[in-house]
Amino acid sequence: MSDIQELINQVQKEAQKEEFPIDIPVYKSAKLEPTYPVLYAGNLQSPLCFFGRDLGKDEVHARQPLIGAAGTKVRQGFYQLIHGKTTNSIEELKTICDRVLLTNTVPYKPPGNKAYSVKVKERFRPYVERLLVFHWQGNQIITLGTEAFKWYARYREKGELDRYFKRSDRYEEKLVVEITATDDRGNSKQKSIILLPLPHPSPLNKKYYAIFPKMLQQRLAQIEF
């Protein structure tokens, strides 16, 4: 198994092989090479991972997933759990990375925040699998939004995640998936992961935005730390 920096280098090499949509102006303004992946932030020893769709402008500038408007909601909820108080300080919210892992389906920012195609997601899937299976030591993932949750569809029977997502209790119950990853040396490893889906905490998600903090605390109460 390669170390985590090797994995990041492998992702960048993959990105350099063939062009795909990247929001170049945002990367230029952030003084970040567009093919350099923001693969994760946080603690690889943490039992919990927050899993989102892809990067936004704020994430590129910060070199961390989940630090824009939606990600701040997530960080505030986790900070409250750990410290018993709330904060709006970006620097204080960054400290949650000591206790949790943050990552996405694709470690890049698409132009205009339009979701990446299935082709792009599948292209980078093996590297995200390696991150989750070989490098991360936890096994509980809170997915944020439909795109993030359905990234895991291939790890259950066809149509099973779609059926689960139609349930009224989808944001209270859990789902176990078995993920197999293969590293760059051909070594394979399987891992059981518990999914705890939540809606995306975007201000545009009017159905859930106001109640997301409460939903997040209910989910966090289910996590084994």
Tab-separated table of C-alpha atoms in Angstrom:
chain	number	residue	atom	x	y	z
A	1	MET	CA	0.000	0.000	0.000
A	2	SER	CA	1.323	3.441	-0.936
A	3	ASP	CA	1.282	6.306	1.549
A	4	ILE	CA	-1.297	9.063	1.332
A	5	GLN	CA	0.939	11.506	-0.554
A	6	GLU	CA	1.561	8.835	-3.182
A	7	LEU	CA	-2.202	8.450	-3.541
A	8	ILE	CA	-2.588	12.211	-4.026
A	9	ASN	CA	0.161	12.111	-6.661
A	10	GLN	CA	-1.623	9.244	-8.421
A	11	VAL	CA	-4.850	11.252	-8.542
A	12	GLN	CA	-3.009	14.196	-10.072
A	13	LYS	CA	-1.371	11.970	-12.691
A	14	GLU	CA	-4.801	10.614	-13.603
A	15	ALA	CA	-6.148	14.160	-13.938
A	16	GLN	CA	-3.267	15.071	-16.239
A	17	LYS	CA	-3.867	12.136	-18.603
A	18	GLU	CA	-7.020	13.496	-20.191
A	19	GLU	CA	-8.916	16.770	-19.896
A	20	PHE	CA	-12.186	16.946	-17.972
A	21	PRO	CA	-14.227	19.934	-16.749
A	22	ILE	CA	-12.387	21.962	-14.099
A	23	ASP	CA	-13.212	25.518	-12.998
A	24	ILE	CA	-9.839	26.920	-14.106
A	25	PRO	CA	-10.474	30.589	-13.112
A	26	VAL	CA	-11.210	29.576	-9.513
A	27	TYR	CA	-7.995	27.555	-9.307
A	28	LYS	CA	-6.018	30.451	-10.767
A	29	SER	CA	-7.487	32.888	-8.251
A	30	ALA	CA	-6.607	30.419	-5.488
A	31	LYS	CA	-3.075	29.988	-6.890
A	32	LEU	CA	-3.592	26.230	-7.021
A	33	GLU	CA	-2.580	23.998	-9.916
A	34	PRO	CA	-5.939	22.873	-11.416
A	35	THR	CA	-4.954	19.210	-11.606
A	36	TYR	CA	-3.847	19.101	-7.964
A	37	PRO	CA	-6.556	17.237	-6.045
A	38	VAL	CA	-8.087	18.383	-2.792
A	39	LEU	CA	-8.624	14.746	-1.892
A	40	TYR	CA	-9.442	15.055	1.780
A	41	ALA	CA	-8.970	16.963	4.987
A	42	GLY	CA	-8.959	15.699	8.519
A	43	ASN	CA	-7.889	12.723	10.567
A	44	LEU	CA	-7.422	9.378	8.815
A	45	GLN	CA	-7.761	7.666	12.218
A	46	SER	CA	-11.237	9.111	12.830
A	47	PRO	CA	-14.186	6.702	13.043
A	48	LEU	CA	-16.363	9.189	11.094
A	49	CYS	CA	-16.225	10.620	7.581
A	50	PHE	CA	-18.414	13.311	6.018
A	51	PHE	CA	-18.824	12.611	2.301
A	52	GLY	CA	-19.949	15.317	-0.132
A	53	ARG	CA	-20.320	15.733	-3.897
A	54	ASP	CA	-17.349	17.826	-5.043
A	55	LEU	CA	-15.516	21.060	-4.325
A	56	GLY	CA	-16.825	24.610	-4.382
A	57	LYS	CA	-14.921	27.878	-4.687
A	58	ASP	CA	-14.302	28.179	-0.957
A	59	GLU	CA	-12.981	24.621	-0.801
A	60	VAL	CA	-10.429	25.283	-3.547
A	61	HIS	CA	-9.186	28.411	-1.788
A	62	ALA	CA	-8.975	26.658	1.590
A	63	ARG	CA	-7.577	23.390	0.160
A	64	GLN	CA	-10.191	21.577	2.263
A	65	PRO	CA	-13.524	19.929	1.450
A	66	LEU	CA	-16.722	21.162	3.080
A	67	ILE	CA	-15.817	24.675	4.118
A	68	GLY	CA	-18.275	26.738	2.041
A	69	ALA	CA	-21.813	27.672	3.104
A	70	ALA	CA	-23.032	24.067	3.230
A	71	GLY	CA	-19.832	22.682	4.696
A	72	THR	CA	-19.873	25.315	7.419
A	73	LYS	CA	-23.235	23.954	8.582
A	74	VAL	CA	-21.663	20.515	8.889
A	75	ARG	CA	-18.586	21.805	10.693
A	76	GLN	CA	-20.684	23.885	13.097
A	77	GLY	CA	-22.770	20.856	14.017
A	78	PHE	CA	-19.742	18.678	14.655
A	79	TYR	CA	-17.985	21.468	16.584
A	80	GLN	CA	-21.063	21.809	18.793
A	81	LEU	CA	-21.008	18.082	19.528
A	82	ILE	CA	-17.339	18.127	20.521
A	83	HIS	CA	-17.198	21.423	22.420
A	84	GLY	CA	-20.767	21.871	23.651
A	85	LYS	CA	-21.003	25.334	22.093
A	86	THR	CA	-21.375	26.953	18.682
A	87	THR	CA	-18.941	29.125	16.736
A	88	ASN	CA	-18.805	31.121	13.508
A	89	SER	CA	-15.005	31.340	13.510
A	90	ILE	CA	-13.532	29.737	10.384
A	91	GLU	CA	-10.295	29.004	12.239
A	92	GLU	CA	-12.136	27.288	15.073
A	93	LEU	CA	-14.245	25.310	12.609
A	94	LYS	CA	-11.062	24.089	10.930
A	95	THR	CA	-10.136	22.363	14.183
A	96	ILE	CA	-12.813	19.717	13.623
A	97	CYS	CA	-10.336	18.169	11.203
A	98	ASP	CA	-8.564	16.783	14.265
A	99	ARG	CA	-11.568	14.523	14.868
A	100	VAL	CA	-13.161	13.711	11.510
A	101	LEU	CA	-12.415	12.970	7.842
A	102	LEU	CA	-13.855	15.104	5.013
A	103	THR	CA	-13.927	14.014	1.373
A	104	ASN	CA	-16.003	13.987	-1.840
A	105	THR	CA	-16.981	11.851	-4.822
A	106	VAL	CA	-14.512	13.822	-6.996
A	107	PRO	CA	-11.571	15.846	-5.584
A	108	TYR	CA	-12.008	18.757	-8.019
A	109	LYS	CA	-14.314	21.725	-8.648
A	110	PRO	CA	-16.585	21.545	-11.695
A	111	PRO	CA	-17.337	24.714	-13.686
A	112	GLY	CA	-20.421	26.498	-12.420
A	113	ASN	CA	-20.912	23.966	-9.640
A	114	LYS	CA	-22.617	21.601	-12.075
A	115	ALA	CA	-22.292	18.006	-10.883
A	116	TYR	CA	-19.643	15.898	-12.558
A	117	SER	CA	-20.758	13.318	-15.107
A	118	VAL	CA	-20.836	9.622	-14.291
A	119	LYS	CA	-17.783	9.211	-16.519
A	120	VAL	CA	-15.720	11.619	-14.423
A	121	LYS	CA	-16.943	10.113	-11.150
A	122	GLU	CA	-16.020	6.629	-12.314
A	123	ARG	CA	-12.627	7.822	-13.479
A	124	PHE	CA	-11.702	8.958	-9.979
A	125	ARG	CA	-13.651	6.284	-8.066
A	126	PRO	CA	-10.660	3.905	-7.641
A	127	TYR	CA	-8.699	6.624	-5.852
A	128	VAL	CA	-11.553	7.525	-3.512
A	129	GLU	CA	-11.981	3.802	-2.819
A	130	ARG	CA	-8.297	3.550	-1.899
A	131	LEU	CA	-8.638	6.527	0.430
A	132	LEU	CA	-11.628	5.009	2.218
A	133	VAL	CA	-10.425	1.401	2.355
A	134	PHE	CA	-6.625	1.522	2.663
A	135	HIS	CA	-5.903	4.871	4.322
A	136	TRP	CA	-8.913	5.776	6.466
A	137	GLN	CA	-9.260	3.691	9.627
A	138	GLY	CA	-12.930	4.473	10.302
A	139	ASN	CA	-16.111	2.823	9.016
A	140	GLN	CA	-18.995	5.305	9.473
A	141	ILE	CA	-19.870	7.774	6.710
A	142	ILE	CA	-22.449	10.558	6.791
A	143	THR	CA	-23.300	11.252	3.152
A	144	LEU	CA	-24.485	14.757	2.280
A	145	GLY	CA	-27.105	14.879	-0.463
A	146	THR	CA	-28.382	12.523	-3.133
A	147	GLU	CA	-25.282	12.545	-5.353
A	148	ALA	CA	-22.998	11.618	-2.480
A	149	PHE	CA	-25.271	8.835	-1.240
A	150	LYS	CA	-25.864	7.273	-4.647
A	151	TRP	CA	-22.112	7.123	-5.314
A	152	TYR	CA	-22.341	3.966	-3.180
A	153	ALA	CA	-25.032	2.305	-5.312
A	154	ARG	CA	-22.623	-0.124	-6.962
A	155	TYR	CA	-21.757	-1.660	-3.589
A	156	ARG	CA	-25.288	-3.066	-3.116
A	157	GLU	CA	-27.676	-4.970	-5.367
A	158	LYS	CA	-28.936	-3.012	-8.378
A	159	GLY	CA	-31.741	-0.643	-7.409
A	160	GLU	CA	-31.317	-1.227	-3.680
A	161	LEU	CA	-30.076	2.275	-2.831
A	162	ASP	CA	-32.843	3.805	-4.945
A	163	ARG	CA	-35.422	1.822	-2.973
A	164	TYR	CA	-33.813	2.823	0.294
A	165	PHE	CA	-33.833	6.488	-0.738
A	166	LYS	CA	-37.606	6.371	-1.275
A	167	ARG	CA	-38.179	5.378	2.341
A	168	SER	CA	-39.560	7.982	4.731
A	169	ASP	CA	-36.972	6.978	7.347
A	170	ARG	CA	-33.963	7.222	5.022
A	171	TYR	CA	-32.419	9.977	7.148
A	172	GLU	CA	-32.815	8.000	10.379
A	173	GLU	CA	-31.788	4.467	9.388
A	174	LYS	CA	-28.389	3.089	8.357
A	175	LEU	CA	-27.165	1.044	5.414
A	176	VAL	CA	-24.066	-1.170	5.253
A	177	VAL	CA	-21.991	-1.470	2.080
A	178	GLU	CA	-18.952	-3.608	1.295
A	179	ILE	CA	-16.271	-1.706	-0.631
A	180	THR	CA	-13.347	-3.429	-2.307
A	181	ALA	CA	-10.353	-1.321	-3.302
A	182	THR	CA	-7.261	-2.290	-5.270
A	183	ASP	CA	-4.042	-0.345	-4.816
A	184	ASP	CA	-1.430	0.529	-7.425
A	185	ARG	CA	0.435	-2.698	-6.681
A	186	GLY	CA	-2.599	-4.890	-7.336
A	187	ASN	CA	-3.361	-5.609	-3.676
A	188	SER	CA	-7.080	-5.766	-2.877
A	189	LYS	CA	-8.864	-5.193	0.411
A	190	GLN	CA	-12.540	-5.239	1.378
A	191	LYS	CA	-14.135	-3.107	4.060
A	192	SER	CA	-17.612	-2.816	5.585
A	193	ILE	CA	-18.827	0.765	5.798
A	194	ILE	CA	-21.961	2.069	7.509
A	195	LEU	CA	-23.773	4.805	5.564
A	196	LEU	CA	-25.836	7.381	7.434
A	197	PRO	CA	-27.408	9.600	4.749
A	198	LEU	CA	-28.452	13.200	5.286
A	199	PRO	CA	-29.812	15.823	2.866
A	200	HIS	CA	-27.418	18.367	1.426
A	201	PRO	CA	-27.225	21.391	3.760
A	202	SER	CA	-27.283	23.977	0.971
A	203	PRO	CA	-29.276	27.191	1.510
A	204	LEU	CA	-30.993	26.268	-1.779
A	205	ASN	CA	-32.351	23.075	-0.212
A	206	LYS	CA	-35.337	24.832	1.344
A	207	LYS	CA	-37.062	21.643	2.485
A	208	TYR	CA	-34.262	20.682	4.847
A	209	TYR	CA	-31.969	23.676	5.338
A	210	ALA	CA	-33.635	25.010	8.492
A	211	ILE	CA	-33.878	21.611	10.161
A	212	PHE	CA	-30.495	20.282	9.027
A	213	PRO	CA	-28.693	21.178	12.293
A	214	LYS	CA	-31.179	19.085	14.275
A	215	MET	CA	-30.963	16.216	11.780
A	216	LEU	CA	-27.174	16.317	11.980
A	217	GLN	CA	-27.191	16.116	15.779
A	218	GLN	CA	-29.527	13.121	15.597
A	219	ARG	CA	-27.131	11.422	13.192
A	220	LEU	CA	-24.086	12.240	15.296
A	221	ALA	CA	-25.823	10.661	18.291
A	222	GLN	CA	-25.773	7.374	16.335
A	223	ILE	CA	-22.021	7.465	15.730
A	224	GLU	CA	-19.721	5.239	17.744
A	225	PHE	CA	-16.699	7.355	18.722
